[in-house]
XYZ file of C-alpha atoms in Angstrom:
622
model
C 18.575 8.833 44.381
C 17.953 5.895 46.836
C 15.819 3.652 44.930
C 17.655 1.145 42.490
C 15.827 -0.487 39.233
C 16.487 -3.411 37.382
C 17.333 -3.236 33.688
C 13.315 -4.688 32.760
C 11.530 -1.877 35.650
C 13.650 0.451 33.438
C 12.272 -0.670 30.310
C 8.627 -0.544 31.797
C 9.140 3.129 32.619
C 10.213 3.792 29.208
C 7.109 1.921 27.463
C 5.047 3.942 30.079
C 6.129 7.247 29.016
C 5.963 5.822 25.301
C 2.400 5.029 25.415
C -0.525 7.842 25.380
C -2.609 4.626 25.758
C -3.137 2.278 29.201
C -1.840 -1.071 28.972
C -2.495 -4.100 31.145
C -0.179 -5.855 33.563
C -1.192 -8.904 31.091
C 0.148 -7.159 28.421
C 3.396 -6.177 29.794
C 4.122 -10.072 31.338
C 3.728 -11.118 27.371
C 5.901 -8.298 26.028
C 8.661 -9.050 28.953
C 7.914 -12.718 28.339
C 7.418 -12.991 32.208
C 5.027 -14.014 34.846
C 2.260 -11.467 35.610
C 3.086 -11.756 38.954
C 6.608 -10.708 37.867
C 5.202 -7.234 36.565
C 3.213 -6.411 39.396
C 6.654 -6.683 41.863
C 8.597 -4.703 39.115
C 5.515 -2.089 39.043
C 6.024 -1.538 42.484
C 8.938 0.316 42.041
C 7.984 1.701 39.114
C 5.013 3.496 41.139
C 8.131 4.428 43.535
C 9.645 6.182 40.928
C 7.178 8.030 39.712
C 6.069 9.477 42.719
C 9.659 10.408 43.300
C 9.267 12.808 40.433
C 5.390 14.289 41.929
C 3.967 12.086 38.767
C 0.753 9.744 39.390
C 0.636 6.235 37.519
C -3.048 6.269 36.753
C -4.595 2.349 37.131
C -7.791 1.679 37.083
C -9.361 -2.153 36.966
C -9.913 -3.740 33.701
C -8.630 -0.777 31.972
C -4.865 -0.957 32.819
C -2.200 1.692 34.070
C -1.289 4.795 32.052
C 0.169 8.615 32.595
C -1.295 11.812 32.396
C 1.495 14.415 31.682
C 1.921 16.599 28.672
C 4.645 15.505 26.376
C 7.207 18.229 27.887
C 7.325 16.096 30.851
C 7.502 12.934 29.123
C 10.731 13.909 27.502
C 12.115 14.878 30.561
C 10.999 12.319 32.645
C 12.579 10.003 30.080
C 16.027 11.945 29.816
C 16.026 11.545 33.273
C 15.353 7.982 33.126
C 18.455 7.214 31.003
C 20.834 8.780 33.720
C 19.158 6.611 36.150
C 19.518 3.491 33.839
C 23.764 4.162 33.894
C 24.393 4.954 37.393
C 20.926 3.553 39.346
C 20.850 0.290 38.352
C 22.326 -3.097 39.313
C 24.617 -4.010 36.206
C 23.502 -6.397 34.341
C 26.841 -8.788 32.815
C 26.765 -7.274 29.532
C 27.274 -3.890 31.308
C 29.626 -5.245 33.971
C 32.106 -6.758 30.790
C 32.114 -3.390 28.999
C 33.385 -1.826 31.985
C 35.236 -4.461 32.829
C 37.089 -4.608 28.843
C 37.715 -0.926 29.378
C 39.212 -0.528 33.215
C 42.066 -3.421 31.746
C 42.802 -1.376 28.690
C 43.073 1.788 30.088
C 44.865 0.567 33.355
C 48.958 1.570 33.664
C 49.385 -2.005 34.901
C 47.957 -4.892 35.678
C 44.626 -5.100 37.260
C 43.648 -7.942 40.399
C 40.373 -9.984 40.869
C 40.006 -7.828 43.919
C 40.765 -4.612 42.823
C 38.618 -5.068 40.104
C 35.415 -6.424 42.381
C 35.939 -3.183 44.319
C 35.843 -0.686 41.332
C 32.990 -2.442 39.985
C 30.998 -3.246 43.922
C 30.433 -6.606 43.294
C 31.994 -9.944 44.638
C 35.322 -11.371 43.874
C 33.908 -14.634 42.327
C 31.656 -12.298 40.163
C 34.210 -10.890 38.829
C 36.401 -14.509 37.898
C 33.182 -15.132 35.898
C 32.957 -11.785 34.633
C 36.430 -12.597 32.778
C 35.602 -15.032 31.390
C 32.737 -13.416 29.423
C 35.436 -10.892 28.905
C 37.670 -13.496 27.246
C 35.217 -14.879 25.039
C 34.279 -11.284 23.723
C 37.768 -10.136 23.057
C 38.659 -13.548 21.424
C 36.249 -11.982 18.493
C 38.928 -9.110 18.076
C 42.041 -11.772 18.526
C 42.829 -9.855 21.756
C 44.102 -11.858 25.026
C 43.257 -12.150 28.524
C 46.767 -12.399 30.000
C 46.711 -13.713 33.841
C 50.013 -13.007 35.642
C 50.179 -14.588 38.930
C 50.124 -11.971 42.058
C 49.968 -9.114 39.448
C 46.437 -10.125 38.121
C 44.649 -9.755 34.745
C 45.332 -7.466 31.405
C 44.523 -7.601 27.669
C 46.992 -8.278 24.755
C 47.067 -7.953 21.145
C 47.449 -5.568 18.273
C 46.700 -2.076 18.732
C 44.526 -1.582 16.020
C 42.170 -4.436 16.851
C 42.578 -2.386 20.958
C 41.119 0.143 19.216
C 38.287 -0.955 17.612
C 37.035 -2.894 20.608
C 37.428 0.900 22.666
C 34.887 2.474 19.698
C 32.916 -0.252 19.766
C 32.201 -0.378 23.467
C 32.154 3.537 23.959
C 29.724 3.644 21.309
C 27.086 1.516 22.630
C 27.529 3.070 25.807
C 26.634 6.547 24.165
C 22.571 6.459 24.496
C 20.326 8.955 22.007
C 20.136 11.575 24.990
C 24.162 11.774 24.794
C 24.031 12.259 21.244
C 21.566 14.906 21.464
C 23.178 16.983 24.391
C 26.695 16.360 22.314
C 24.936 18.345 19.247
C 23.012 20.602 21.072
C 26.329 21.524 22.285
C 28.313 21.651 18.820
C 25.653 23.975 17.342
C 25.041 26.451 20.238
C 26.534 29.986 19.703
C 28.493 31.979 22.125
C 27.826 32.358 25.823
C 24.746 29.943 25.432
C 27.105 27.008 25.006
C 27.151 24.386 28.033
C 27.125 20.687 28.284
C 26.098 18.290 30.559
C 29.202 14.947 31.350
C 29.159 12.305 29.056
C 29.449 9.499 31.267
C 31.826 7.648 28.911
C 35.000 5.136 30.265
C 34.107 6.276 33.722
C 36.419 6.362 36.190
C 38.741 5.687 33.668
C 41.597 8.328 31.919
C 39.595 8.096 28.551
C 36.265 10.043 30.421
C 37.916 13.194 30.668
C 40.239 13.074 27.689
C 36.951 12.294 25.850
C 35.419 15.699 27.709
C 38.413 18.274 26.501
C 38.034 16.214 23.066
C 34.429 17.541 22.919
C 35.027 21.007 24.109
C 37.855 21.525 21.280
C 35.958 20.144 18.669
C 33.047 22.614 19.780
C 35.518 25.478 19.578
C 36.554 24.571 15.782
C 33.114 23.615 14.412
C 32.114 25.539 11.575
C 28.281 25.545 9.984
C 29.740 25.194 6.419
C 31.182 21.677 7.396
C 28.273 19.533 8.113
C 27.654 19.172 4.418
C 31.084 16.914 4.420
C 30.462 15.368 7.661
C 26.846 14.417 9.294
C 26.520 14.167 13.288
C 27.605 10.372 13.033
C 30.829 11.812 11.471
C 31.904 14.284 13.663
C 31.388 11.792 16.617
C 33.210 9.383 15.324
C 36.581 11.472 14.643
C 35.822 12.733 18.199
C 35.889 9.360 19.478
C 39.095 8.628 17.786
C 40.611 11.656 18.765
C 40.293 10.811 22.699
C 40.890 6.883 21.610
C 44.476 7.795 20.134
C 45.140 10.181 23.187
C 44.336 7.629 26.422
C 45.619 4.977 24.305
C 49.537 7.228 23.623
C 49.477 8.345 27.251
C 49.844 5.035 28.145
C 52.445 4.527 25.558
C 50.553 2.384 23.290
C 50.971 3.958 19.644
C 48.905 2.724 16.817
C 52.429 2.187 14.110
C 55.701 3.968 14.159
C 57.227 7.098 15.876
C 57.522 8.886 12.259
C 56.225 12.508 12.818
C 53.117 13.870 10.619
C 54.835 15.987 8.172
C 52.345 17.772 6.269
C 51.077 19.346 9.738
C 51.062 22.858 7.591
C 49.348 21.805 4.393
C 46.672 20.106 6.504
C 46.318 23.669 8.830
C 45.775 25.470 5.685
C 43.121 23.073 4.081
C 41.591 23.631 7.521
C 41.430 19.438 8.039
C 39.124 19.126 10.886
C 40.307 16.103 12.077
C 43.939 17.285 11.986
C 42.619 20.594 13.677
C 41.049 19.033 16.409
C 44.101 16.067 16.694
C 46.558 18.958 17.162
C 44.361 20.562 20.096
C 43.943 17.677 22.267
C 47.206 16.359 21.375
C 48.705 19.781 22.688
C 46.946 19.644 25.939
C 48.618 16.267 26.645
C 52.085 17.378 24.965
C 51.475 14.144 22.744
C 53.475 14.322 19.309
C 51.427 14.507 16.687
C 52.431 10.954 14.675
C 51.642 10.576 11.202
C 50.463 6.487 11.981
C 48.128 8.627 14.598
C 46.744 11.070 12.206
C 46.081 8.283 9.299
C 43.895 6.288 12.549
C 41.932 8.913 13.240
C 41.081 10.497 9.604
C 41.311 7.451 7.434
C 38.445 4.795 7.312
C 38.587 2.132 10.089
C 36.727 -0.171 7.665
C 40.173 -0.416 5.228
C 38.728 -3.526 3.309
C 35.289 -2.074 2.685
C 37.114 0.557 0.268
C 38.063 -2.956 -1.942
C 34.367 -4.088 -1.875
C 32.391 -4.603 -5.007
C 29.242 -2.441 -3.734
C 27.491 -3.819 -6.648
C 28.176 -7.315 -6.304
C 27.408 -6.794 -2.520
C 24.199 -5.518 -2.947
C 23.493 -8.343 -5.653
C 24.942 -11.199 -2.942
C 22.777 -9.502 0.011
C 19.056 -9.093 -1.842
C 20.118 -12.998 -3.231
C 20.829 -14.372 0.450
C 18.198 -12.467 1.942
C 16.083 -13.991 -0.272
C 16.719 -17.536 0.028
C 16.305 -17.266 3.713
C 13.131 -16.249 3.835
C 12.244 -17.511 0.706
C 10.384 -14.437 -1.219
C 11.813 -13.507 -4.457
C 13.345 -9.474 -3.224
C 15.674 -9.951 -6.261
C 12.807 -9.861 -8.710
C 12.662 -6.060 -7.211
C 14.845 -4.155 -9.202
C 14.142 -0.875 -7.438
C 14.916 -2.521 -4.494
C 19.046 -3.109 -5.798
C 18.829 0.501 -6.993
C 18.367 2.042 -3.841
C 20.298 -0.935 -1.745
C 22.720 -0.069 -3.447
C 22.640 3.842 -2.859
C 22.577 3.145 0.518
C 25.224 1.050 0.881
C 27.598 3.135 -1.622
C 27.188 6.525 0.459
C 27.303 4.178 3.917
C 30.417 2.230 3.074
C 32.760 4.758 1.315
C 32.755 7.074 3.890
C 35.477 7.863 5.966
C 33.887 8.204 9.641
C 31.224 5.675 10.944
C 29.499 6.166 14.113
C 28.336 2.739 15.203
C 25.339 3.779 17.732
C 23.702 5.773 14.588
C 20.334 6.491 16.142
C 16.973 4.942 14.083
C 14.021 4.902 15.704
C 12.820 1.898 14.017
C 15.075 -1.048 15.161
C 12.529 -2.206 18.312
C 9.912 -2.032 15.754
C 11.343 -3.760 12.944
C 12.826 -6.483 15.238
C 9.789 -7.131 16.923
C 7.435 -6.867 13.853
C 9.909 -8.730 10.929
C 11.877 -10.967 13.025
C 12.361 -13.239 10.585
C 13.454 -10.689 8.085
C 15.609 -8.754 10.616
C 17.496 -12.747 11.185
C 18.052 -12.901 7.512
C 19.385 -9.517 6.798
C 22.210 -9.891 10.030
C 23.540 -12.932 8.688
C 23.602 -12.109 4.828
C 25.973 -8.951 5.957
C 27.557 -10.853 8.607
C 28.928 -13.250 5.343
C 29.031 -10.785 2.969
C 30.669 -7.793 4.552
C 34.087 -7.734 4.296
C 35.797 -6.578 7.802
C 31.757 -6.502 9.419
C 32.594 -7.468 13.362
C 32.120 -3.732 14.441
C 29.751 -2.032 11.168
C 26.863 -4.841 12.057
C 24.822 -4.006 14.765
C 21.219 -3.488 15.433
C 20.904 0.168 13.766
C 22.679 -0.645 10.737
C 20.425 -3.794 9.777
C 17.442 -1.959 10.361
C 18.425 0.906 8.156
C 18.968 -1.633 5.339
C 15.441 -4.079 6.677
C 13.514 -0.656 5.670
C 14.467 -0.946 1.818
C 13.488 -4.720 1.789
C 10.158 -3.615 3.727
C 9.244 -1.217 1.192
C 9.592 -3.864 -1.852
C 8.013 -6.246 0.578
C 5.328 -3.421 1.661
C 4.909 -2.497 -2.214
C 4.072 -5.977 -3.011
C 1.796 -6.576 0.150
C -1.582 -6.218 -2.556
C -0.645 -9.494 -4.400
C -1.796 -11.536 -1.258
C -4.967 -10.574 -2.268
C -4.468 -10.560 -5.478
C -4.807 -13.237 -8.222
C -2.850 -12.118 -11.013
C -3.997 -14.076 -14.415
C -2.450 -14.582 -17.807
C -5.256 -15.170 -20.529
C -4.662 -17.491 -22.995
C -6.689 -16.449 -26.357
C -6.508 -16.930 -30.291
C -3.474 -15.721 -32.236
C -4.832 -12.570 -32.847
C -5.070 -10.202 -29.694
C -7.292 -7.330 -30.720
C -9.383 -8.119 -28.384
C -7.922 -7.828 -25.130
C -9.101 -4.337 -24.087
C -12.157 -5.889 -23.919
C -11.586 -9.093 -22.287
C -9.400 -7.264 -19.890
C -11.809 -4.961 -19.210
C -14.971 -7.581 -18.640
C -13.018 -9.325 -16.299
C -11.821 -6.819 -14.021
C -15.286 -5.147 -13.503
C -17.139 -8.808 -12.801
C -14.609 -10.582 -11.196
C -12.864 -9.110 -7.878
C -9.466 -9.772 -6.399
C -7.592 -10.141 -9.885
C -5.150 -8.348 -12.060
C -4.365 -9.416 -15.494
C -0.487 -9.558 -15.551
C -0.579 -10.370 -19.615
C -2.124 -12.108 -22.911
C -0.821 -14.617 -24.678
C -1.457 -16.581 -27.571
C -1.661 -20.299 -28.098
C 1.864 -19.857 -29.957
C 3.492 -18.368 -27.261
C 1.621 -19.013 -23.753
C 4.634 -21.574 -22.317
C 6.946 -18.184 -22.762
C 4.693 -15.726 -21.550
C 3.323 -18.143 -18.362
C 6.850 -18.616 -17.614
C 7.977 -15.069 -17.918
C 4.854 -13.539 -16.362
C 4.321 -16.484 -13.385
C 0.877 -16.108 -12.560
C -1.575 -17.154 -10.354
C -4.086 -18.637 -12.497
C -3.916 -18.887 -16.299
C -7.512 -19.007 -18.143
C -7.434 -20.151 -22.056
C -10.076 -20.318 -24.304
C -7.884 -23.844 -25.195
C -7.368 -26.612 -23.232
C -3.844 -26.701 -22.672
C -2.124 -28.662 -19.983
C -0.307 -26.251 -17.117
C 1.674 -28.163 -15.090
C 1.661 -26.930 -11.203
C -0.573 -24.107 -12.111
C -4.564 -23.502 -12.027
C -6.273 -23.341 -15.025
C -10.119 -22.542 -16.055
C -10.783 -22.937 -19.745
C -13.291 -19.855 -20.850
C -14.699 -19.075 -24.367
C -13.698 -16.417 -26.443
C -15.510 -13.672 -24.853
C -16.029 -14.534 -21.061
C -19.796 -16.030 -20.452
C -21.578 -15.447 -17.423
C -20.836 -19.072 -16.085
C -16.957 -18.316 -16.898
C -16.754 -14.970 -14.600
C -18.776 -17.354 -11.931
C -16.073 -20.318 -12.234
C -13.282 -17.888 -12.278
C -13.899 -15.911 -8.988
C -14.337 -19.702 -7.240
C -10.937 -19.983 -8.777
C -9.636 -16.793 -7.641
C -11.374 -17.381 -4.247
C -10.074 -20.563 -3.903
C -6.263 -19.342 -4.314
C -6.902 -16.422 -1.853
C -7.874 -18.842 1.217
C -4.624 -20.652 0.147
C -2.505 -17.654 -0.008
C -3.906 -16.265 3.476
C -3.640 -19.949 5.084
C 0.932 -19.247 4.606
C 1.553 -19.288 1.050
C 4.490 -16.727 0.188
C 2.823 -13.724 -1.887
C 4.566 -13.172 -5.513
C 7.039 -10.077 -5.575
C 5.910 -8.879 -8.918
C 4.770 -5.316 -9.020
C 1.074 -4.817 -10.388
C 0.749 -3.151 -13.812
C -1.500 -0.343 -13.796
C -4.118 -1.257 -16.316
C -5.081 2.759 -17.135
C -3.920 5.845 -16.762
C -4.910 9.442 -16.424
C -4.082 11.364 -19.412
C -2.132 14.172 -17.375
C -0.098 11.249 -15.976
C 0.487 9.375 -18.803
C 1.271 12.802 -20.676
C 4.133 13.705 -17.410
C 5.238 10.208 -17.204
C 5.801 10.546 -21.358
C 7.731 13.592 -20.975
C 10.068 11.906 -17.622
C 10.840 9.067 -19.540
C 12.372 11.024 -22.911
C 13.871 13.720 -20.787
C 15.442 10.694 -18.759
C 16.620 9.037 -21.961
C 18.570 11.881 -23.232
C 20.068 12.143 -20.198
C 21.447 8.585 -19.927
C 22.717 9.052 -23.404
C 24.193 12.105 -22.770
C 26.169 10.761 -19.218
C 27.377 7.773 -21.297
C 29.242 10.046 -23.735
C 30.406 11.708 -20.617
C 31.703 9.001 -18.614
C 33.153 6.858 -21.419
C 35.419 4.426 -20.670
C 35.164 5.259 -16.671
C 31.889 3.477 -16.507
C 32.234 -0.129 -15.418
C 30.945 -2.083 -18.556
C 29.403 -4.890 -17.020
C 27.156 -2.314 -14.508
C 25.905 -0.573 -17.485
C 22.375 -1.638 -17.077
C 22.355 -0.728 -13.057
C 23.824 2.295 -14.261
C 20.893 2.968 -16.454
C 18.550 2.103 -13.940
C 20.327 4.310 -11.379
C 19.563 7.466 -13.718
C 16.127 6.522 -14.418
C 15.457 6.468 -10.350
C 17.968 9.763 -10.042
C 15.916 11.728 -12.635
C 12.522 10.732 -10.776
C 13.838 11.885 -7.713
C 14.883 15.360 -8.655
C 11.690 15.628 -10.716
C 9.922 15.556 -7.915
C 11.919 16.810 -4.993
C 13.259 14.075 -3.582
C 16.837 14.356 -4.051
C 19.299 12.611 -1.559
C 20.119 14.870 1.060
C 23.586 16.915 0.871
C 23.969 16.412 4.495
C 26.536 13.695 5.662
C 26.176 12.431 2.248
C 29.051 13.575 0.065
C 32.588 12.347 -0.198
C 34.140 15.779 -1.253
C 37.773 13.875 -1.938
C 35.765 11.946 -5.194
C 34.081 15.263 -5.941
C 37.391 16.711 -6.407
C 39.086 14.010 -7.667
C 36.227 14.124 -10.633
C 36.451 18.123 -10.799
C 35.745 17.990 -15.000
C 33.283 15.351 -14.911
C 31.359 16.516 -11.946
C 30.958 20.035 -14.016
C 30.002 17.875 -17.342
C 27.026 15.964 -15.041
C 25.861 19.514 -13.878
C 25.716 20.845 -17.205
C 23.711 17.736 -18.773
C 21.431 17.848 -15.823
C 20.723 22.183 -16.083
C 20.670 21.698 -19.994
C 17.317 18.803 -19.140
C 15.934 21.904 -16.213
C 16.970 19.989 -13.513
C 19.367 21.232 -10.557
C 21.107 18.043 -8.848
C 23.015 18.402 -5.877
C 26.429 17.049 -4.632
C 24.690 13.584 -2.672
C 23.227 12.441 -6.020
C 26.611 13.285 -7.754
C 28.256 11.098 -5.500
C 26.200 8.562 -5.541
C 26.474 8.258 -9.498
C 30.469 8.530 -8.984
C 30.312 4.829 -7.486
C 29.839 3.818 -10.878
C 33.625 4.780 -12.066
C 35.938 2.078 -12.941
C 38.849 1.793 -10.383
C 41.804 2.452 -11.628
C-alpha cells in the first residue's frame, strides 16, 4: 500500500469505524487537542484510505462525517487498519526506541549509528537522539548503553532485568487483533488450523523463534488446561519460551549451566511449560537448563509472592483516597473485592502485560483524576511494579473504585439527616416516615437522643442534623423542629436541604456512605433473613475448619470475605474458574479444600475452585 498515515490519521480512522454516529471536524480538533485546520489535512488522507478499500466517508454540512457499512466490514476494515498502523506508518520515537532496544539485544555484536539508521530508514542524527531516549528507558531496568568506538552501540546488564525489558516491549507491541488471531489459532481443530505472522522483534532472530514457539504450543494445547491457565497465561509462557531461546542462542543464559533434572517427572505431570520448553528448545539443540526452566515457569514478579495482599489493598484504597480526597476506605465492599482481585492477579504464576480491557480510553478520559491516583498508589505500593503497571492493569483495578464511587453517586443529591429527639424513640417510624414523604432529596441516616447525639452525629456524619433541642453543632447545619414536624418545619427543612444541594453540585465532595434502605419487601426481607443465617453458620463452620491457619489479625476481612462469597454463589455470580485458580495451593490444601466443599454442599451451595482459591489467601504463611 502506497499511502502512509501518521499515528493521529490512524487514530481518526479508528474513532470513525467506532462511531455509528457523525461527528464534526470541531469535534475531532478538541478530542486530538489540535487545530481544526489540522483535522481537515489529516482527513484528507483519511478519505484516501477509505476509498482505497471501495468505502465512502459520508459528510454532509453541519451534520459532520460518518460511515455507512455493516459491522462485518467495520471489523475488518479495522483489523486491517492495525496492520497498516505497524508497517504503514512513519514511526513515531516511542516506536522507533522499542525497535531500536530490541535490534541491540538481539544483535551477535555490536551495532553502528549507521547501520542502525539503515535498518530503521531514518537519518543518522535521528538515530544519536534515538539513543539517547533508549538510554534513559533502559536506565529504569539498570541496563547500559555501552558505546565502543568504531564498533558502535550495545546494551549491558543483568540478564534477568534483559529479560524483562524483551516481555515488556514485545508485549506492547502485541495489539488485541494479535491476541485474537494467536487464540483463534490455539483453539482451532485439525486441518482448520492456520495463522496469520505475528509481526513481533521483526527483522530480528526472536520473530521467528517466537513463530515455531506458537506453532508448538498449538500442537500441545489441551481444552482441559485453560481452567489452570487463562489466554494471558498461555501467552505469557509463550513469550518466555522464545525470550529464553533468542536470548541462549546468543549465549546469554539466565543463571548457571546445571541441567534440569526432573525433565521425566515434569513429562509425566504433563507440565506445559516444560512441554513446550523441551520442543522449541529441541529445534534449536538448546540444553534444557534448570535456571531456564525456573525463568520461564516460575513468577517473574518474585517479590509480589512476599506481599501482604491485605495490607496492600488497605495501603492502596488509603492512598487513593487521600489523593482525591473521597473517603473509598469507608467502602468496605470495596477492600473485599480489591482485594479478590488483587489476590487471584498477583499470586499467579504467568502475567501477560498487554491484558486486553476495553475500558482503559474510557476510564482515562472520563476519571482522569482517579486513573492519576490509582497509577501512583501502585507505583509506591507494589513491590517489584516497573513492568505489572501499565494502562490495562490500573483500569482493571479504577473499575472497583468506580463502582463504590458509582454506588455512592445518589448522595450528591442526597441530604442525609440525623434527627435529634427526646430520650425515648418510639416515635421514629413516624417522624421518619413524615419527613420522607414531604420533604424531597433526603434520607434519614439515624435517630438519636439528646444523651447520645455527639456519638451518633459523629458516627453517622450527616448532612444536616434537625433536633427538637437547641444544641450547638459545630461545622454542621442544624434546623431545630418540634416534636412532631409542623408544616413550617418540613418548609424550613427542604430550604435547608436545598440549600446544601446547590453547595454540593457547585464542587463539594459527595459522602461515601451507602444509603440505608428505609423498607423492605417482605419476600426480600424474608430471603435476605434466610442469606444472612445460612451465611453465619457457614463462617462458623470455616473457622473450626481453618483453625490456626487463618491469619488472626484478618479475621474480620475474613468474615466479610464469606459474607460477599455466600452472596455470590446464592445468586450465580461465582468467580469464574477460568484463569482463576492456582491448582499448586489447591493441592497443597487437598484436606481442607474437601472440608470447604463439604460445609458449602451441607448449606446447598456448590462453590467452585476460583472462590476456593480466593478464600486460600487467607492461610497463614508458614
Amino acid at each position: 500500500m502506497s499511502l502512509h498515515l501518521s499515528k493521529r490519521e490512524i487514530k481518526i480512522l479508528l474513532l470513525l469505524l467506532d462511531l455509528e454516529e457523525s461527528v464534526t471536524t470541531k469535534e475531532l480538533a478538541e478530542t486530538f487537542k489540535v487545530s481544526v485546520r489540522t483535522i481537515k489535512y489529516d482527513l484528507d488522507n483519511v478519505r484516501v484510505w477509505f476509498k482505497e478499500q471501495n468505502v465512502l466517508l459520508q459528510s454532509r454540512r453541519n451534520k459532520g462525517i460518518w460511515l455507512e457499512i455493516p459491522d462485518s466490514e467495520r471489523l475488518t476494515l479495522k483489523n486491517e487498519i492495525i496492520e497498516v498502523e505497524r508497517f504503514e506508518t512513519y514511526p513515531d520515537q516511542e516506536l522507533r526506541v522499542n525497535q531500536l532496544i530490541f535490534r541491540l539485544l538481539l544483535a551477535s555484536k555490536c551495532l553502528t549509528s549507521q547501520e542502525l539508521a539503515d535498518e530503521l530508514q531514518v537519518s543518522r542524527n535521528t538515530i544519536i537522539s534515538d539513543l539517547d531516549r533508549v538510554e534513559e528507558q533502559i536506565q529504569l531496568y539498570n541496563l547500559a548503553l555501552k558505546r565502543q568506538s568504531r564498533q558502535g552501540f550495545s546494551i549491558t546488564g543483568n540478564e534477568s532485568k534483559i529479560r524483562l525489558l524483551m516481555e515488556y516491549i514485545t508485549q506492547k507491541e502485541i495489539t488485541e487483533y494479535d491476541i485474537y488471531q494467536i487464540m483463534s489459532y490455539f483453539v482451532q481443530s485439525g486441518q482448520q488450523k492456520k495463522m496469520q505472522e505475528v509481526h513481533v522483534g521483526v527483522n530480528t532472530i526472536f520473530q521467528k523463534i517466537y513463530q515455531i514457539a506458537l506453532k508448538e504450543m498449538t500442537r500441545l494445547l489441551d481444552p482441559s488446561l485453560f481452567d489452570q491457565f487463562n489466554y494471558a497465561e498461555i501467552l505469557s509462557i509463550t513469550l518466555r519460551v522464545a525470550i529464553a531461546a533468542a536470548r541462549m542462542q546468543l549465549h546469554h543464559t539466565v543463571g548457571g549451566y546445571k541441567m534440569l533434572t526432573n525433565q521425566k517427572v515434569l513429562e509425566q505431570k504433563q507440565e506445559l511449560p516444560f512441554l513446550l520448553m523441551k520442543q522449541v528448545f529441541d529445534h534449536y539443540d538448546l540444553p534444557l537448563l534448570a535456571d531456564e526452566y525456573f525463568y520461564i515457569y516460575s513468577d517473574v514478579f518474585v517479590a509480589n509472592n512476599q506481599q501482604d495482599i491485605v495490607g496492600l489493598t488497605e495501603e492502596l484504597i488509603k492512598d487513593v483516597s487521600q489523593e482525591i480526597d473521597f473517603p473509598f476506605y469507608r467502602d468496605r465492599q470495596l477492600f473485599t473485592n480489591l482485594f479478590a482481585h488483587l489476590s487471584l492477579r498477583l499470586t499467579k504464576k504467568h502475567l501477560f502485560i498487554n491484558e486486553y480491557n476495553p475500558f482503559v480510553d474510557d476510564i482515562k478520559a472520563k476519571y482522569p483524576q482517579l486513573f492519576s491516583a490509582i497509577q501512583l498508589a501502585s507505583q509506591s505500593d507494589i513491590v517489584g511494579s516497573a513492568l505489572l503497571i501499565n494502562d490495562s492493569f490500573i483500569a482493571y483495578i479504577a473499575l472497583h473504585f468506580l463502582v463504590a464511587y458509582e454506588k455512592n453517586l445518589h448522595e450528591v443529591n442526597v441530604v442525609r439527616i440525623v434527627y435529634v429527639c427526646s430520650t425515648g424513640l418510639g416515635v421514629t417510624s413516624l417522624i421518619e416516615q413524615k419527613i420522607l414523604e414531604e420533604v424531597s432529596n433526603v434520607d434519614i441516616a439515624g435517630f438519636a437522643s439528646v444523651l447520645n447525639a455527639v456519638d451518633v452525629i459523629e458516627e453517622k456524619n450527616p448532612d444536616l442534623v434537625l433536633s427538637i433541642f437547641p444544641i450547638e453543632i459545630l461545622n454542621r447545619p442544624f434546623v431545630k423542629v418540634n416534636p412532631l414536624p409542623t408544616e413550617a418545619d418540613l418548609h424550613s427543612i427542604q430550604e435547608e436541604v436545598n440549600k446544601i444541594l446547590i453547595h454540593t453540585k457547585s464542587g463539594k465532595v459527595p459522602r461515601l456512605i451507602p444509603r440505608q434502605q428505609v423498607k423492605e419487601k417482605q419476600g426480600i426481607e424474608a430471603e435476605s433473613r434466610d442469606i444472612l443465617v445460612r451465611t453465619y453458620v457457614i463462617y462458623e463452620e470455616l473457622l473450626k475448619a481453618f483453625a490456626d491457619k487463618l491469619t488472626q489479625e484478618y479475621k474480620e476481612a475474613f468474615l466479610l470475605h464469606v459474607m460477599l462469597m455466600v452472596h455470590r454463589i446464592t445468586f450465580d455470580g461465582q468467580y469464574e474458574n477460568e484463569g482463576n485458580i492456582v491448582k499448586e495451593t489447591l493441592l497443597a490444601q487437598q484436606v481442607l479444600v474437601g472440608e470447604i466443599e463439604q460445609i458449602f454442599a451441607k448449606n446447598d451451595l456448590m462453590v467452585n475452585q476460583a472462590e476456593i482459591t480466593a478464600l486460600l489467601n487467607y492461610i497463614r504463611e508458614e
